[in-house]
mmCIF file of C-alpha atoms (C1' of nucleotides) in Angstrom:
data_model
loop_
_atom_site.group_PDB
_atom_site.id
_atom_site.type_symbol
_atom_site.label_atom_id
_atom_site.label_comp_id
_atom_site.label_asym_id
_atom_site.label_seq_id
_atom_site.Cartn_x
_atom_site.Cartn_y
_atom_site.Cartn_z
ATOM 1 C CA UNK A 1481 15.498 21.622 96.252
ATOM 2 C CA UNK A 1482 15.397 22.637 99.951
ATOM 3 C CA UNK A 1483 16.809 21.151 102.665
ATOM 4 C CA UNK A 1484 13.995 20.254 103.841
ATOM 5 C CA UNK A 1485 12.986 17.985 100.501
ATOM 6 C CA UNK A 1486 16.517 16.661 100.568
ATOM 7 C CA UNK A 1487 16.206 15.168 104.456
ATOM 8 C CA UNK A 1488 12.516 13.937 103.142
ATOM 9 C CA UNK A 1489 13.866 12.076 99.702
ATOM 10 C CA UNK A 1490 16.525 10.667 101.944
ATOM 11 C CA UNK A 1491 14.439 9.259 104.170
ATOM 12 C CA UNK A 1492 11.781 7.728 101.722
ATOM 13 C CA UNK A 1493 15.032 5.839 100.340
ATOM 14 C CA UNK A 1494 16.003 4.574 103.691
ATOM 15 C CA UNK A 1495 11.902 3.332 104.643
ATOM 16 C CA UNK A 1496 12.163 1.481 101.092
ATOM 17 C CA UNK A 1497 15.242 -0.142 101.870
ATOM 18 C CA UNK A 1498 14.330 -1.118 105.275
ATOM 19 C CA UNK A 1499 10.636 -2.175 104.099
ATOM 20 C CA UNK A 1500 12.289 -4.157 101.186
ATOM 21 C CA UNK A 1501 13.528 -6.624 103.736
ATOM 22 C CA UNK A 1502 10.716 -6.574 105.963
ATOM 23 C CA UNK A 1503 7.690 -6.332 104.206
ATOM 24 C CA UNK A 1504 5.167 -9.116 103.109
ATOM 25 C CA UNK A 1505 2.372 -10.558 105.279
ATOM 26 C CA UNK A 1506 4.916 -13.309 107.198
ATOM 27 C CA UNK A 1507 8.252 -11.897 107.962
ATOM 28 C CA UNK A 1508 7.201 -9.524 111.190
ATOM 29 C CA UNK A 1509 5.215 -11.870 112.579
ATOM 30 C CA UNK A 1510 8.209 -14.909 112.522
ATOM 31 C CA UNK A 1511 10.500 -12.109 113.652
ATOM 32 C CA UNK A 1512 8.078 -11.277 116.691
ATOM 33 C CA UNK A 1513 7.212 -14.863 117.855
ATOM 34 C CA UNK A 1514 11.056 -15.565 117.816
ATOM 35 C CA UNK A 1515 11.093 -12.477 120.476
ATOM 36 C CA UNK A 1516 9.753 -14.707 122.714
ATOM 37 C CA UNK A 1517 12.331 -17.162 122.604
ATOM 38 C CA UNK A 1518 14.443 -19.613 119.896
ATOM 39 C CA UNK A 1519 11.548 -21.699 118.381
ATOM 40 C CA UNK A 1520 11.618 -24.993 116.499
ATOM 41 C CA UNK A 1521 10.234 -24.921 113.043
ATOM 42 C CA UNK A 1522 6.763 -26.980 114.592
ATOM 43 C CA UNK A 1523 6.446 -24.751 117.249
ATOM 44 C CA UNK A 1524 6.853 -21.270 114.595
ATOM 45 C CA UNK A 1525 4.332 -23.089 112.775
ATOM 46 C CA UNK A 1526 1.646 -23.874 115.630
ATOM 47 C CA UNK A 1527 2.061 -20.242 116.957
ATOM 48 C CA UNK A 1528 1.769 -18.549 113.760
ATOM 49 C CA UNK A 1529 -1.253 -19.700 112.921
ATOM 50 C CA UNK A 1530 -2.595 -19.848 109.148
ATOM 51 C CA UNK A 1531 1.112 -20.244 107.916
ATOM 52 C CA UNK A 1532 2.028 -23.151 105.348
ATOM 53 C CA UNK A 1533 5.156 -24.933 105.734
ATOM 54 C CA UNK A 1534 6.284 -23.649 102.232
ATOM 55 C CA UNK A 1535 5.448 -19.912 103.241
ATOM 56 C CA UNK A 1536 7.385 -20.362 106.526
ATOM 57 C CA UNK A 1537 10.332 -22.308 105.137
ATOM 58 C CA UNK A 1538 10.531 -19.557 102.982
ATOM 59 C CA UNK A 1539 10.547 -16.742 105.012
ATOM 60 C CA UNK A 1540 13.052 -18.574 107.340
ATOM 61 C CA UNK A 1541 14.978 -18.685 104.246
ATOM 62 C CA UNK A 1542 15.133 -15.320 102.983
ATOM 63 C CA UNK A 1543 15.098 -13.908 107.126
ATOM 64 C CA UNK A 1544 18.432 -16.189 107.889
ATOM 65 C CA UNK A 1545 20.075 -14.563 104.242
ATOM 66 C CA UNK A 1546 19.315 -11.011 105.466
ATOM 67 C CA UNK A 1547 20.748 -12.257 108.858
ATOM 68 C CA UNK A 1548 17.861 -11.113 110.992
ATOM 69 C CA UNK A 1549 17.786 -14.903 112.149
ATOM 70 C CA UNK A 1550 19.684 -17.858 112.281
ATOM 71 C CA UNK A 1551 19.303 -21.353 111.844
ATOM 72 C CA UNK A 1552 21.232 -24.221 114.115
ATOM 73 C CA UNK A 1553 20.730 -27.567 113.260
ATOM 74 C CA UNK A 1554 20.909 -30.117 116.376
ATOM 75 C CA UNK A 1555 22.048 -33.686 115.920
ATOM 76 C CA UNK A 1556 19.355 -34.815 118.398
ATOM 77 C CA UNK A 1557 17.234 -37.872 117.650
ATOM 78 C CA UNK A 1558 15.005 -36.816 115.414
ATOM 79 C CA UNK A 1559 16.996 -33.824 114.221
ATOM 80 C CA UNK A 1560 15.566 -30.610 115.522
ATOM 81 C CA UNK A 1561 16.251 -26.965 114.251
ATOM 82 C CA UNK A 1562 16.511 -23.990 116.051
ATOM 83 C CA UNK A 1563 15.657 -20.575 115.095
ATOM 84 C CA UNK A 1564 16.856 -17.435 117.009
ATOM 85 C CA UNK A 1565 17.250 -13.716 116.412
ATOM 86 C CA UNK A 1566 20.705 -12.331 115.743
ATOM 87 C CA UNK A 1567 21.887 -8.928 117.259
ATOM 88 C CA UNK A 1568 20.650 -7.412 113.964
ATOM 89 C CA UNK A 1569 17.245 -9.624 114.744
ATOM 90 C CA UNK A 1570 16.978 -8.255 118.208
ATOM 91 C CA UNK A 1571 17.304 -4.744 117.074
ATOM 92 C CA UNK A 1572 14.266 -5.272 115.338
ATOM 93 C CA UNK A 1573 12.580 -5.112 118.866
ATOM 94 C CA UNK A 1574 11.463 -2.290 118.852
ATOM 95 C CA UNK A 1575 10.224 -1.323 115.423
ATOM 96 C CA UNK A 1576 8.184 -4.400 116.415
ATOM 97 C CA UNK A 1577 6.874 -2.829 119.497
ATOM 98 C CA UNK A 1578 5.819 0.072 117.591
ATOM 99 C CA UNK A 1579 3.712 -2.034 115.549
ATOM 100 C CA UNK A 1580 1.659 -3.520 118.329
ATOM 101 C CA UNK A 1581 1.380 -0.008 120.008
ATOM 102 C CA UNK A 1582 0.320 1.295 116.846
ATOM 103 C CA UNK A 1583 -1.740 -1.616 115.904
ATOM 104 C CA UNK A 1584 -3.922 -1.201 119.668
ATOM 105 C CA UNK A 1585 -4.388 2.167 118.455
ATOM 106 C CA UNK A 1586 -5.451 1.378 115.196
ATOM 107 C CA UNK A 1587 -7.901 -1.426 116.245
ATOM 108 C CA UNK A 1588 -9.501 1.200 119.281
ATOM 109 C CA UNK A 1589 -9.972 3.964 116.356
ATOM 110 C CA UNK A 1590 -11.462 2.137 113.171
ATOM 111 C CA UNK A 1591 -12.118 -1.247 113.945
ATOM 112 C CA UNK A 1592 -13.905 0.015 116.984
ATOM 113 C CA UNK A 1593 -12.717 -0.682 120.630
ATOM 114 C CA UNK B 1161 -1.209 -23.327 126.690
ATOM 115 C CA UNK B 1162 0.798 -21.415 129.208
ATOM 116 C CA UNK B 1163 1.150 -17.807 129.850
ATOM 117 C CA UNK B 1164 3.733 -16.655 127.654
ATOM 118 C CA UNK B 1165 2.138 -18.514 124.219
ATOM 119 C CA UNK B 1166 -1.054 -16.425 125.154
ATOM 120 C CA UNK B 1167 0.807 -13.191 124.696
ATOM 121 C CA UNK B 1168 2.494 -14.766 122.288
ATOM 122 C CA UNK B 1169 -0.405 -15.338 119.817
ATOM 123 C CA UNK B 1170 -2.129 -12.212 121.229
ATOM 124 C CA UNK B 1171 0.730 -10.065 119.775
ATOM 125 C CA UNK B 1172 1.167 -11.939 116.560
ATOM 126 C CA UNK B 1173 -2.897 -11.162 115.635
ATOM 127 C CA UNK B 1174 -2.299 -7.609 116.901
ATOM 128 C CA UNK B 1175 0.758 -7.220 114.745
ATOM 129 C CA UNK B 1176 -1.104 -8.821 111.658
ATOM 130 C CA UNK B 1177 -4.142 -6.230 111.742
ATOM 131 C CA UNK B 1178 -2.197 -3.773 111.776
ATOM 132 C CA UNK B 1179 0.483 -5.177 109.062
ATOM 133 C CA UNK B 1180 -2.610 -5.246 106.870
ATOM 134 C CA UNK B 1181 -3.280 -1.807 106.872
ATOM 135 C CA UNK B 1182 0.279 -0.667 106.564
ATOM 136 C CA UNK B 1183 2.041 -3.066 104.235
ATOM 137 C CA UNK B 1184 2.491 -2.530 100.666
ATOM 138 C CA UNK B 1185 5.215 -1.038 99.032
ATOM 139 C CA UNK B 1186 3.687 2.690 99.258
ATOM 140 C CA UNK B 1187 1.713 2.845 102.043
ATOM 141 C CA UNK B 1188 4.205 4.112 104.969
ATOM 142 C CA UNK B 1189 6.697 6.143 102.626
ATOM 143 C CA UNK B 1190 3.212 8.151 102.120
ATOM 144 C CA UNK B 1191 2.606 8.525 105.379
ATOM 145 C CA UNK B 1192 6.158 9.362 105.942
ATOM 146 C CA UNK B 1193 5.961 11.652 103.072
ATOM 147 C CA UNK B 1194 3.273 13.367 105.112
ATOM 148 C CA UNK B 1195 5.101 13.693 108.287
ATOM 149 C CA UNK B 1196 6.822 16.799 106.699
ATOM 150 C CA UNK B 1197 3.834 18.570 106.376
ATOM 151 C CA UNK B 1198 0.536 18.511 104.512
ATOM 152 C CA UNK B 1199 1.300 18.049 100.779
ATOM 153 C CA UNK B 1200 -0.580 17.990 97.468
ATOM 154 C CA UNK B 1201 -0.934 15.226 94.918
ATOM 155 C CA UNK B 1202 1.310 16.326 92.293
ATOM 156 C CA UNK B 1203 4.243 17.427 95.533
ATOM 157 C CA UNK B 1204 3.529 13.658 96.522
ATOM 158 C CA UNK B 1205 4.028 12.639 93.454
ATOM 159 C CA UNK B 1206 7.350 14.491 93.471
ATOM 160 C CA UNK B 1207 8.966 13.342 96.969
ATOM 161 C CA UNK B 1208 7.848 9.137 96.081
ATOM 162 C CA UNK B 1209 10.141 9.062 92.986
ATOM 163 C CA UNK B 1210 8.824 6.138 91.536
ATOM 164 C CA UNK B 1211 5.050 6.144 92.223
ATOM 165 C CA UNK B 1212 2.706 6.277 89.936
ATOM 166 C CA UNK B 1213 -0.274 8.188 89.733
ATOM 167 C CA UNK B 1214 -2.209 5.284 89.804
ATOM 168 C CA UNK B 1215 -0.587 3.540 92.856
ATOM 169 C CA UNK B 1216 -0.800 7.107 94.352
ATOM 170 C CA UNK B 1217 -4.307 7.741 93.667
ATOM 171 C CA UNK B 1218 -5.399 4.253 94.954
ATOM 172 C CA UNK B 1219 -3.546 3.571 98.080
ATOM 173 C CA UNK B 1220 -3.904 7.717 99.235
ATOM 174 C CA UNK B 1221 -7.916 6.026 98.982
ATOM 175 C CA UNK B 1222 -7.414 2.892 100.842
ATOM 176 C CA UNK B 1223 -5.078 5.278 103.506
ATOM 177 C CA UNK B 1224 -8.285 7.733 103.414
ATOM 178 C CA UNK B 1225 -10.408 4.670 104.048
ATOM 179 C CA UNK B 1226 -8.303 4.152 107.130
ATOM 180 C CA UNK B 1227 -8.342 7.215 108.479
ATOM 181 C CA UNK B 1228 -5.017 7.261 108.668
ATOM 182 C CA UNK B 1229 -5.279 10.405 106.267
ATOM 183 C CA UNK B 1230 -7.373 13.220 104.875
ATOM 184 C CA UNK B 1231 -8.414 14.882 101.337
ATOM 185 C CA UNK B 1232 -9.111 18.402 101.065
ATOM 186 C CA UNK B 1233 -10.376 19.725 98.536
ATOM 187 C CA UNK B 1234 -9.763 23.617 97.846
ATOM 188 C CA UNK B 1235 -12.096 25.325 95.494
ATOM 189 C CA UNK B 1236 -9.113 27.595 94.041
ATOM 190 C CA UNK B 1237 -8.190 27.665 90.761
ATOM 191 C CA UNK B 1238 -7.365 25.670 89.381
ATOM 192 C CA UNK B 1239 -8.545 23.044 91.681
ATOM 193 C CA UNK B 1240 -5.697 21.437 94.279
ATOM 194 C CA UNK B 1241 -5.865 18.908 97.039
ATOM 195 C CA UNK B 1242 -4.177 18.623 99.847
ATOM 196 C CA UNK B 1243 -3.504 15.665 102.066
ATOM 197 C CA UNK B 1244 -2.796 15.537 105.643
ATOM 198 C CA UNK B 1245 -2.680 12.771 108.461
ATOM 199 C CA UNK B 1246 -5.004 12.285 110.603
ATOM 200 C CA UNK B 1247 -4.363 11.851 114.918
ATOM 201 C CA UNK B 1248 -4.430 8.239 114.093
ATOM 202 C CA UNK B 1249 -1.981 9.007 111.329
ATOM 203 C CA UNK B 1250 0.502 11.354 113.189
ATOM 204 C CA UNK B 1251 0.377 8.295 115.455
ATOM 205 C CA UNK B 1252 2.101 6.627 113.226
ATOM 206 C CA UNK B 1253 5.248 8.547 113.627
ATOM 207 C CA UNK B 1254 7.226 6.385 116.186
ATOM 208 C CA UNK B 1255 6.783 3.897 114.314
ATOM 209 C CA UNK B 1256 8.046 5.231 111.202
ATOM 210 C CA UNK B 1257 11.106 6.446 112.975
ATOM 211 C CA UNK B 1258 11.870 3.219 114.159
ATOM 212 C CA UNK B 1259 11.554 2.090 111.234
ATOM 213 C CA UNK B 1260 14.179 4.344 109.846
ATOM 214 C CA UNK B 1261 16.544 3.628 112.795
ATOM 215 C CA UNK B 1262 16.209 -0.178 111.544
ATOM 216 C CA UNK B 1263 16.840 0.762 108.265
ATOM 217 C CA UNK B 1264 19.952 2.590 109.230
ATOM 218 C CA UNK B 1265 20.908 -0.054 111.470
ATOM 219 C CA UNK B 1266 20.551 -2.756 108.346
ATOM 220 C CA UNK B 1267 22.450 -0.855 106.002
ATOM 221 C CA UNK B 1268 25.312 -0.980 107.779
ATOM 222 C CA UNK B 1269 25.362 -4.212 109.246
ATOM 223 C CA UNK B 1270 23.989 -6.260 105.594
ATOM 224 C CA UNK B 1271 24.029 -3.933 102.998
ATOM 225 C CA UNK B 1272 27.902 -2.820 104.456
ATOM 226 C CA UNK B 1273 28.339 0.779 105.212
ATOM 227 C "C1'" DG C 1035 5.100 -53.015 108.928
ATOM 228 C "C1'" DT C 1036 2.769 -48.980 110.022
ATOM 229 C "C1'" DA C 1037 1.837 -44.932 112.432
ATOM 230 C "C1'" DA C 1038 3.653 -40.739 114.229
ATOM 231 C "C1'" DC C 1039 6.978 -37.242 114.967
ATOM 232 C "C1'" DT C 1040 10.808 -34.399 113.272
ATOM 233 C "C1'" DA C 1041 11.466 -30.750 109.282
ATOM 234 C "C1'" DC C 1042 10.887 -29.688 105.403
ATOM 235 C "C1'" DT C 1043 10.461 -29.869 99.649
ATOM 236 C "C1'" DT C 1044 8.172 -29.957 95.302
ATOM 237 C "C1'" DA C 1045 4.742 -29.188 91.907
ATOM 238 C "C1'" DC C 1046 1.055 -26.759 90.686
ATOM 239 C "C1'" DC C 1047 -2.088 -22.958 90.598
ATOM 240 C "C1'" DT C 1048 -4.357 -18.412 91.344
ATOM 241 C "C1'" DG C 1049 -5.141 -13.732 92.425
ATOM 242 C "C1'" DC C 1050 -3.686 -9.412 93.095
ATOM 243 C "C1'" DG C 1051 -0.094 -6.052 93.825
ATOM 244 C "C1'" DG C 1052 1.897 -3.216 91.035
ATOM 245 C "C1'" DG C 1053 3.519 -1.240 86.322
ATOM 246 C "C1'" DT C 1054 2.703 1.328 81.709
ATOM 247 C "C1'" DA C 1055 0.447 4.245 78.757
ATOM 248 C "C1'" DA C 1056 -3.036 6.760 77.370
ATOM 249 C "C1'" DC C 1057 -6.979 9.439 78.330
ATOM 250 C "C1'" DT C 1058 -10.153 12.897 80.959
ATOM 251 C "C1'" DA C 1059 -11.582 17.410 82.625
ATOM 252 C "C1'" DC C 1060 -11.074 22.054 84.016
ATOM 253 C "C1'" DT C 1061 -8.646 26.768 83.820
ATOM 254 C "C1'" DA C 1062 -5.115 30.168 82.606
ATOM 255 C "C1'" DA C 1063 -1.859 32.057 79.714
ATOM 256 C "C1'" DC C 1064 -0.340 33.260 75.175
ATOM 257 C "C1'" DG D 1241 -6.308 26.822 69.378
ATOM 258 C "C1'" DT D 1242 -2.429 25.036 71.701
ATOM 259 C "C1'" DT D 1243 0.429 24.495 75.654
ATOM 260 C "C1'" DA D 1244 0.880 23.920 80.498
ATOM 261 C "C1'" DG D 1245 -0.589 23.048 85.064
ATOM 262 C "C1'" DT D 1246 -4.057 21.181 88.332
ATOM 263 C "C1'" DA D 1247 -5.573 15.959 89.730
ATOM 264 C "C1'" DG D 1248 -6.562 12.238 88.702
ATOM 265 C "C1'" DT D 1249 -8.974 7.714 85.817
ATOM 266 C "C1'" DT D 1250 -9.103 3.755 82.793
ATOM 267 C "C1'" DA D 1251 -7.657 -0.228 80.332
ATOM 268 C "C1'" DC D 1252 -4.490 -3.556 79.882
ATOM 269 C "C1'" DC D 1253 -0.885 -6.598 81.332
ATOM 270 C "C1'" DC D 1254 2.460 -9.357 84.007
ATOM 271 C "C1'" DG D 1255 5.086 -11.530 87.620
ATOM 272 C "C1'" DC D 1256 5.354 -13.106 91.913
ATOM 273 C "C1'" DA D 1257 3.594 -13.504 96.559
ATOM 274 C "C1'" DG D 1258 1.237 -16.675 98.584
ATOM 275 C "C1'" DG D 1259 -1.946 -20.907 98.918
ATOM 276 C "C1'" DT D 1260 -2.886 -26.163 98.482
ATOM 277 C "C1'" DA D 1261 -1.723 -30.751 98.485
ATOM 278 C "C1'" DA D 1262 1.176 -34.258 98.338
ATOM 279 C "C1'" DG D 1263 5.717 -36.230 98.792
ATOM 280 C "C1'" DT D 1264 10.424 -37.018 101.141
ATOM 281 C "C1'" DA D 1265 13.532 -38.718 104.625
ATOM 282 C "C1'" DG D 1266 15.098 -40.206 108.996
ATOM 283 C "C1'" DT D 1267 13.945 -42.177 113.792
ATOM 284 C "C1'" DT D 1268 10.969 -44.053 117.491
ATOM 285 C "C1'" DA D 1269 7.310 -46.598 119.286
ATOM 286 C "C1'" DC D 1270 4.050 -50.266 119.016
#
DNA sequence: GTAACTACTTACCTGCGGGTAACTACTAAC
DNA sequence: GTTAGTAGTTACCCGCAGGTAAGTAGTTAC
């Protein structure tokens, strides 16, 4: 095994990793629309369109364990929570941006302008 | 609806077209795989320790599909194929690099060290 | 007392993403 | 004719990601 396979390998391990925490269809998307801001749980659900409550409950869950985001409960009358990014969140910026610059290029190639 | 929710939901669709071509558990290592130079099935096969042939088979067709990559097929014998990426495929790069930077970044902060 | 808003939770179900194992087909080498 | 290397395919199965619908719990407004 060359050096080059070895960088390779080691760098397939690291994408799995990463994607392991990252991947399914809801957890970039929550992570993006908190880049615009902390968001209440209505207001993650009315921007992110087609997502349940259970799916996006969820999510929060398993995005505030891997602390990407975190969760701060006000006492306010009626309770509301806030969700925000944590440094490790932010840093997620621009992976994120990469998506939608890839994504505009994707959608101008095959989907066709 | 003000300004910033217009971006807002204008990024999330952006981000979730192009999360559906690239998600899955195989899809970017392959391309990533790739990155190091054209490769044939069996060297594929090789690098992504745990694929299997049939994962391999079907999602280097639904990458194909994409044009995110491309099959060549040499007439030697006996027979080999050799896949390569595509401009919209190389495109993909930055992406996968910050992708790996996250990764690196995660590991350290969650996964500890 | 009932509707409406906050933020979920719970139960139930379905489809498909992904895994395993075996099989195919062709050629070369021995 | 049997093994090994090329590149897959096919059949079968399973678990979980994700969807639907309804329920919970507390407060405010009417």
């Amino acid at each position: 095994m060359n050096q080059k396979t070895q960088s390779c390998q080691q760098k397939l391990r690291i994408s799995r990793d990463a994607l392991e925490v990252i991947q399914g269809k809801w957890r970039m998307p929550i992570v993006l629309a908190l880049t615009f801001g902390n968001k209440r749980f209505g207001e993650l659900q009315r921007d992110i369109v087609d997502i349940s409550p259970k799916m996006l409950s969820q999510e929060l869950k398993a995005l505030e364990e891997n602390k990407i985001i975190t969760r701060t409960l006000y006492d306010s009358m009626p309770v509301t929570v806030e969700y925000s990014l944590t440094p490790l969140g932010k840093s997620m910026k621009k992976l994120l941006d990469e998506v939608l610059i890839w994504g505009e290029h994707f959608r101008k190639e095959v989907i066709g302008k």
